[in-house]
C-alpha positions as a printed NumPy array, in Angstrom:
array([[-11.876,  60.297,  34.587],
       [ -8.519,  58.558,  34.19 ],
       [ -7.169,  57.349,  30.874],
       [ -9.953,  54.912,  29.916],
       [-12.698,  55.566,  27.396],
       [-16.24 ,  54.353,  27.867],
       [-15.693,  51.48 ,  25.439],
       [-13.194,  49.954,  27.886],
       [-15.51 ,  50.024,  30.867],
       [-18.478,  47.626,  30.599],
       [-21.558,  48.327,  32.676],
       [-22.001,  46.404,  35.947],
       [-22.575,  42.657,  35.355],
       [-21.752,  42.723,  31.654],
       [-18.176,  41.569,  32.197],
       [-19.357,  38.53 ,  34.132],
       [-21.91 ,  37.742,  31.408],
       [-19.261,  37.961,  28.708],
       [-16.934,  35.675,  30.664],
       [-19.728,  33.165,  31.183],
       [-20.488,  33.119,  27.46 ],
       [-16.807,  32.633,  26.632],
       [-16.597,  29.827,  29.192],
       [-19.564,  28.043,  27.643],
       [-18.083,  28.435,  24.162],
       [-14.807,  26.957,  25.413],
       [-16.629,  24.005,  26.922],
       [-18.388,  23.473,  23.61 ],
       [-15.124,  23.464,  21.711],
       [-13.571,  21.025,  24.153],
       [-16.615,  18.773,  23.949],
       [-16.492,  18.884,  20.163],
       [-12.806,  17.932,  20.203],
       [-13.471,  15.09 ,  22.626],
       [-16.346,  13.812,  20.495],
       [-14.012,  13.82 ,  17.461],
       [-11.986,  11.047,  19.096],
       [-13.354,   7.633,  18.099],
       [-12.96 ,   4.192,  19.557],
       [-13.117,   0.882,  17.742],
       [-12.034,  -2.741,  17.769],
       [ -9.084,  -3.775,  15.602],
       [-10.39 ,  -6.503,  13.299],
       [ -7.335,  -6.91 ,  11.068],
       [ -3.728,  -5.791,  10.705],
       [ -3.029,  -5.243,   7.002],
       [  0.633,  -4.386,   7.496],
       [  2.804,  -2.459,   9.944],
       [  1.039,   0.875,   9.439],
       [ -2.494,  -0.033,   8.35 ],
       [ -5.397,  -1.44 ,  10.356],
       [ -9.003,  -2.432,   9.795],
       [-11.029,  -1.042,  12.693],
       [-14.706,  -1.612,  13.455],
       [-15.982,   1.61 ,  15.033],
       [-19.225,   2.055,  16.965],
       [-22.202,   2.347,  14.655],
       [-20.316,   1.139,  11.562],
       [-21.633,  -1.857,   9.659],
       [-18.163,  -2.646,   8.28 ],
       [-14.601,  -2.094,   9.444],
       [-12.854,   1.032,   8.154],
       [ -9.25 ,   1.173,   6.988],
       [ -7.004,   3.275,   9.225],
       [ -3.542,   4.473,   8.187],
       [ -1.28 ,   5.358,  11.115],
       [ -0.163,   8.99 ,  10.846],
       [  3.522,   9.8  ,  10.48 ],
       [  5.007,   6.355,   9.948],
       [  5.884,   4.182,   6.968],
       [  6.208,   0.47 ,   7.684],
       [  7.449,  -2.081,   5.122],
       [  4.594,  -3.55 ,   3.117],
       [  3.831,  -7.211,   2.545],
       [  2.356,  -6.492,  -0.894],
       [  3.563,  -3.122,  -2.129],
       [  2.012,  -2.394,  -5.574],
       [  5.408,  -1.343,  -6.975],
       [  8.026,  -3.086,  -4.854],
       [  6.262,  -6.297,  -3.893],
       [  7.231,  -7.739,  -0.509],
       [  9.544,  -5.444,   1.443],
       [ 12.215,  -6.302,   4.002],
       [ 10.903,  -6.885,   7.551],
       [  7.27 ,  -6.551,   6.442],
       [  6.089,  -9.761,   8.121],
       [  7.837,  -8.858,  11.367],
       [  6.349,  -5.352,  11.385],
       [  2.816,  -6.641,  10.779],
       [  3.221,  -9.336,  13.446],
       [  4.492,  -6.787,  15.978],
       [  1.564,  -4.44 ,  15.378],
       [ -0.889,  -7.346,  15.568],
       [  0.602,  -8.477,  18.897],
       [ -0.046,  -5.01 ,  20.293],
       [ -3.589,  -4.316,  19.161],
       [ -5.456,  -7.057,  17.274],
       [ -8.818,  -7.69 ,  18.921],
       [ -8.425,  -4.722,  21.291],
       [-10.472,  -1.57 ,  21.593],
       [ -8.33 ,   1.393,  20.557],
       [ -8.797,   5.152,  20.534],
       [ -8.437,   6.992,  17.236],
       [ -7.291,  10.611,  17.199],
       [ -7.077,  12.77 ,  14.085],
       [ -4.581,  15.487,  13.185],
       [ -4.665,  17.993,  10.325],
       [ -5.976,  15.652,   7.606],
       [ -8.998,  13.371,   7.707],
       [ -8.124,  10.875,   4.957],
       [ -5.38 ,  10.104,   2.442],
       [ -5.755,   9.786,  -1.34 ],
       [ -6.885,   6.158,  -0.923],
       [ -9.747,   7.219,   1.411],
       [ -8.069,   5.638,   4.438],
       [ -8.639,   7.398,   7.756],
       [ -5.444,   9.1  ,   8.979],
       [ -5.208,   8.637,  12.741],
       [ -3.063,   8.384,  15.816],
       [ -4.017,   5.075,  17.439],
       [ -3.81 ,   4.657,  21.215],
       [ -3.985,   1.43 ,  23.198],
       [ -6.686,   1.283,  25.894],
       [ -5.931,   2.273,  29.525],
       [ -4.003,   1.579,  31.634],
       [ -1.48 ,   0.975,  28.817],
       [ -2.328,   4.013,  26.714],
       [  0.675,   3.762,  24.389],
       [  0.583,   5.512,  21.006],
       [  0.977,   2.745,  18.416],
       [  2.425,   5.069,  15.762],
       [  5.329,   6.017,  18.034],
       [  5.635,   2.492,  19.415],
       [  6.292,   1.082,  15.922],
       [  9.042,   3.649,  15.353],
       [ 10.671,   2.958,  18.71 ],
       [ 10.721,  -0.784,  18.006],
       [ 12.415,  -0.255,  14.637],
       [  9.369,  -1.583,  12.788],
       [  8.745,   1.559,  10.715],
       [ 10.327,   4.756,   9.441],
       [  9.1  ,   8.262,  10.208],
       [  7.042,   9.52 ,   7.266],
       [  7.526,  13.281,   7.047],
       [  6.31 ,  14.051,   3.532],
       [  3.231,  15.731,   5.039],
       [  3.086,  17.891,   8.187],
       [  1.786,  16.464,  11.463],
       [  1.925,  17.679,  15.054],
       [  4.078,  14.881,  16.545],
       [  6.869,  15.05 ,  13.97 ],
       [  9.677,  15.876,  16.444],
       [  8.751,  13.05 ,  18.816],
       [  8.461,  10.553,  15.962],
       [ 11.861,  11.472,  14.525],
       [ 13.365,  11.102,  17.993],
       [ 11.815,   7.624,  18.365],
       [ 13.221,   6.543,  15.001],
       [ 16.617,   7.939,  15.975],
       [ 16.698,   5.826,  19.137],
       [ 15.81 ,   2.688,  17.175],
       [ 18.593,   3.428,  14.682],
       [ 21.192,   3.925,  17.412],
       [ 20.118,   0.732,  19.168],
       [ 20.05 ,  -1.294,  15.927],
       [ 16.445,  -2.426,  16.306],
       [ 14.32 ,  -4.022,  13.602],
       [ 14.906,  -2.332,  10.25 ],
       [ 18.172,  -0.867,  11.532],
       [ 19.691,  -4.173,  12.652],
       [ 23.458,  -4.339,  12.05 ],
       [ 23.499,  -0.778,  10.804],
       [ 21.122,  -1.574,   7.939],
       [ 23.229,  -4.451,   6.663],
       [ 20.495,  -6.968,   7.51 ],
       [ 18.331,  -5.413,   4.793],
       [ 21.297,  -5.268,   2.402],
       [ 21.883,  -9.019,   2.833],
       [ 18.174,  -9.746,   2.374],
       [ 18.124,  -7.827,  -0.913],
       [ 21.387,  -9.353,  -2.134],
       [ 20.046, -12.839,  -1.41 ],
       [ 17.707, -12.483,  -4.376],
       [ 14.727, -10.692,  -2.863],
       [ 15.01 ,  -7.858,  -5.385],
       [ 16.121,  -7.568,  -9.012],
       [ 19.393,  -5.559,  -9.046],
       [ 20.363,  -2.684, -11.31 ],
       [ 24.002,  -3.031, -12.335],
       [ 26.098,   0.112, -12.907],
       [ 29.211,  -0.018, -15.133],
       [ 31.634,   2.892, -15.648],
       [ 32.007,   3.589, -19.381],
       [ 33.815,   5.984, -21.711],
       [ 33.411,   9.738, -21.489],
       [ 32.883,   9.552, -17.708],
       [ 29.408,   8.173, -18.237],
       [ 27.802,   4.941, -17.063],
       [ 25.873,   1.953, -18.414],
       [ 22.867,   0.668, -16.485],
       [ 21.814,  -2.976, -16.901],
       [ 18.613,  -4.537, -15.574],
       [ 16.73 ,  -7.733, -16.486],
       [ 18.305,  -8.165, -19.927],
       [ 18.113,  -4.462, -20.793],
       [ 20.785,  -1.751, -20.797],
       [ 21.046,   1.994, -21.216],
       [ 24.338,   3.584, -22.267],
       [ 25.705,   7.109, -21.785],
       [ 24.081,   7.882, -18.437],
       [ 25.575,  10.947, -16.756],
       [ 26.67 ,  10.643, -13.115],
       [ 24.046,  13.11 , -11.922],
       [ 21.278,  11.177, -13.693],
       [ 22.053,   7.804, -12.073],
       [ 19.553,   8.058,  -9.167],
       [ 16.719,   9.182, -11.464],
       [ 17.383,   6.439, -14.039],
       [ 17.721,   3.688, -11.433],
       [ 14.522,   4.738,  -9.663],
       [ 12.688,   5.005, -12.98 ],
       [ 13.527,   1.546, -14.323],
       [ 12.797,  -0.111, -10.961],
       [  9.447,   1.646, -10.751],
       [  8.518,   0.46 , -14.254],
       [  9.601,  -3.086, -13.409],
       [  7.542,  -3.147, -10.238],
       [  4.431,  -1.391, -11.506],
       [  4.016,  -2.737, -15.041],
       [  3.381,  -6.046, -16.754],
       [  6.117,  -7.429, -19.02 ],
       [  4.416,  -6.078, -22.14 ],
       [  3.97 ,  -2.558, -20.804],
       [  7.4  ,  -2.607, -19.163],
       [  9.102,  -3.366, -22.491],
       [  7.409,  -0.379, -24.109],
       [  8.087,   2.076, -21.272],
       [ 11.725,   0.937, -20.893],
       [ 12.291,   1.445, -24.627],
       [ 10.858,   4.969, -24.371],
       [ 13.329,   5.628, -21.556],
       [ 16.283,   4.553, -23.691],
       [ 16.804,   0.947, -22.532],
       [ 17.525,  -1.669, -25.206],
       [ 17.904,  -5.491, -25.156],
       [ 21.476,  -6.538, -24.385],
       [ 21.019,  -9.548, -26.675],
       [ 18.505,  -8.634, -29.433],
       [ 18.487, -12.232, -30.708],
       [ 16.655, -13.458, -27.615],
       [ 12.887, -13.392, -27.821],
       [ 10.226, -13.831, -25.193],
       [ 12.144, -11.935, -22.494],
       [ 11.001,  -8.727, -20.87 ],
       [ 13.597,  -6.848, -22.896],
       [ 12.514,  -8.081, -26.305],
       [  8.819,  -8.744, -25.962],
       [  6.873,  -6.615, -28.404],
       [  4.349,  -4.258, -26.818],
       [  0.674,  -3.953, -27.598],
       [ -2.243,  -6.363, -27.468],
       [ -1.503, -10.069, -27.499],
       [ -3.302, -12.333, -29.92 ],
       [ -6.417, -13.937, -28.489],
       [ -6.212, -17.686, -27.971],
       [ -8.958, -20.266, -27.618],
       [ -9.869, -21.519, -24.155],
       [-11.381, -24.969, -24.593],
       [-11.882, -25.745, -20.899],
       [-13.734, -22.466, -20.341],
       [-15.407, -21.409, -23.555],
       [-14.508, -18.094, -25.146],
       [-11.454, -16.155, -26.217],
       [ -8.726, -15.235, -23.741],
       [ -8.134, -11.553, -23.036],
       [ -4.695, -10.633, -21.628],
       [ -5.126,  -9.983, -17.91 ],
       [ -3.161,  -6.726, -18.328],
       [ -6.03 ,  -5.402, -20.457],
       [ -8.971,  -6.512, -18.35 ],
       [ -9.62 ,  -2.903, -17.318],
       [-10.57 ,  -2.169, -20.93 ],
       [-13.54 ,  -4.548, -20.608],
       [-15.485,  -2.973, -17.761],
       [-18.989,  -4.405, -17.586],
       [-18.12 ,  -7.32 , -19.895],
       [-17.853, -11.035, -19.121],
       [-14.447, -12.196, -20.341],
       [-11.917, -15.015, -19.939],
       [ -8.399, -14.225, -18.718],
       [ -5.392, -16.439, -18.158],
       [ -2.218, -15.924, -16.154],
       [ -0.165, -16.871, -13.096],
       [ -1.296, -15.813,  -9.64 ],
       [  1.716, -14.099,  -8.063],
       [  0.091, -12.555,  -4.976],
       [ -2.75 , -13.554,  -2.679],
       [ -4.235, -11.962,   0.429],
       [ -6.927, -13.129,   2.839],
       [ -8.945, -10.37 ,   4.505],
       [-11.808, -10.76 ,   6.937],
       [-14.532, -11.213,   4.306],
       [-12.724, -11.796,   1.011],
       [ -9.7  , -13.467,  -0.572],
       [ -7.756, -11.581,  -3.237],
       [ -5.856, -13.267,  -6.091],
       [ -3.54 , -11.123,  -8.234],
       [ -1.801, -11.643, -11.568],
       [  0.684,  -8.867, -10.737],
       [  1.961,  -7.347,  -7.458],
       [  0.565,  -3.988,  -8.584],
       [ -2.991,  -4.758,  -7.506],
       [ -3.972,  -1.122,  -7.918],
       [ -3.397,  -1.205, -11.681],
       [ -4.14 ,  -4.767, -12.79 ],
       [ -6.992,  -7.226, -12.393],
       [ -7.815,  -8.641,  -8.964],
       [ -9.868, -11.829,  -8.559],
       [-12.158, -11.731,  -5.531],
       [-13.581, -14.736,  -3.67 ],
       [-16.046, -13.968,  -0.873],
       [-15.626, -15.896,   2.37 ],
       [-19.265, -17.017,   2.226],
       [-18.469, -18.863,  -1.029],
       [-15.35 , -20.619,   0.32 ],
       [-17.056, -23.992,   0.964],
       [-17.376, -24.357,  -2.827],
       [-13.658, -23.82 ,  -3.476],
       [-10.508, -25.817,  -2.689],
       [ -9.287, -25.587,   0.892],
       [ -7.391, -22.326,   1.428],
       [ -7.688, -21.006,  -2.14 ],
       [ -5.061, -18.35 ,  -1.43 ],
       [ -2.544, -21.2  ,  -1.155],
       [ -4.098, -23.499,  -3.75 ],
       [ -3.904, -20.886,  -6.534],
       [ -0.743, -19.   ,  -5.569],
       [  2.022, -19.629,  -8.107],
       [ -0.351, -21.545, -10.411],
       [ -1.363, -20.606, -13.924],
       [ -5.139, -20.3  , -14.053],
       [ -7.913, -19.507, -16.508],
       [-10.973, -17.7  , -15.184],
       [-14.259, -16.334, -16.482],
       [-16.2  , -13.448, -14.987],
       [-17.475,  -9.899, -15.313],
       [-14.99 ,  -7.051, -14.941],
       [-16.066,  -4.269, -12.587],
       [-14.235,  -1.235, -11.239],
       [-13.953,  -0.842,  -7.474],
       [-12.361,   2.485,  -6.475],
       [-10.976,   2.702, -10.026],
       [ -9.35 ,  -0.742,  -9.724],
       [-10.455,  -3.648, -11.986],
       [-11.934,  -6.623, -10.142],
       [-13.612,  -9.891, -11.071],
       [-15.728, -11.632,  -8.438],
       [-15.574, -15.422,  -8.756],
       [-18.497, -17.151,  -7.046],
       [-18.435, -20.525,  -8.814],
       [-15.264, -22.674,  -8.801],
       [-16.306, -23.963, -12.236],
       [-15.304, -20.553, -13.561],
       [-11.685, -20.903, -12.481],
       [ -9.38 , -23.754, -13.508],
       [ -5.679, -24.511, -13.146],
       [ -3.968, -24.708, -16.527],
       [ -1.582, -27.712, -16.792]])
């Protein structure tokens, strides 16, 4: 009889049947995994880690965020334009724009902005992984806040770029330091003060009595407020955080501007009362008039975006569809950038962000 029970000895032929079933199941799993890989044509490079890809069967291009990397952004909602952002976007575009690429997923399908999270491969015979290629060229940093399967390889690629002084790591990082010091970012000044504490100064505001261990948190906090908020909201939030005007006699600056709703002013060229652009989100579904300076513009495949603040996720975005461009000045993204404008339209929310579509150039004027 030996040492085996009957449960361990299948009848003749049953073992082969079981193996065949397992083999078919394995083939099914492999086929399912293969079918999960998508291909598509790269329509647009948004920045060094984000693409617009038109996949088979899709009416519109989808936004794809490259897994495991963080490239400098050309229009970061908090920081504005970041060092080496144009170079990173240009490098990625040179590799893939207009090409058919293969998209491969990892543990997560999308991020919190509903962008597809993917590894992106160039077509054969090249076959390079764009995520890793950007790291190796010094065009991005490894983004390890969330787990992904290629983490070790990506960190190794970034390490090589650092050692070789490529891209972001040129001159040991001093290239970025010089770019920032040249006026491309508003500095936070740190002064030693009595009691082994420090004073922080930024944009006409100061906070006294900061402990050494609190310096990173306070610096990050005031810079985040400055980047994310309008002047009115910034003044209120900075005051709550303990920052005060260095010279209280000065008015009209970010440090002394009173918070709250601004008084409405008449708009003779476009009839109606002006609503502060910072508060447009309060008027969803209403037709209003807003006035302000366009500080950021972006041309996508089908639309042009005009923004009153770099934080386009929080504040009003004006949208001009490409099909309406013949009615507007040539290259409106250049014509309106840096200009103070007054515009009328209906406020709508798109993915929780306030937008105003402008279809008639009569509804947008440059204020002298």
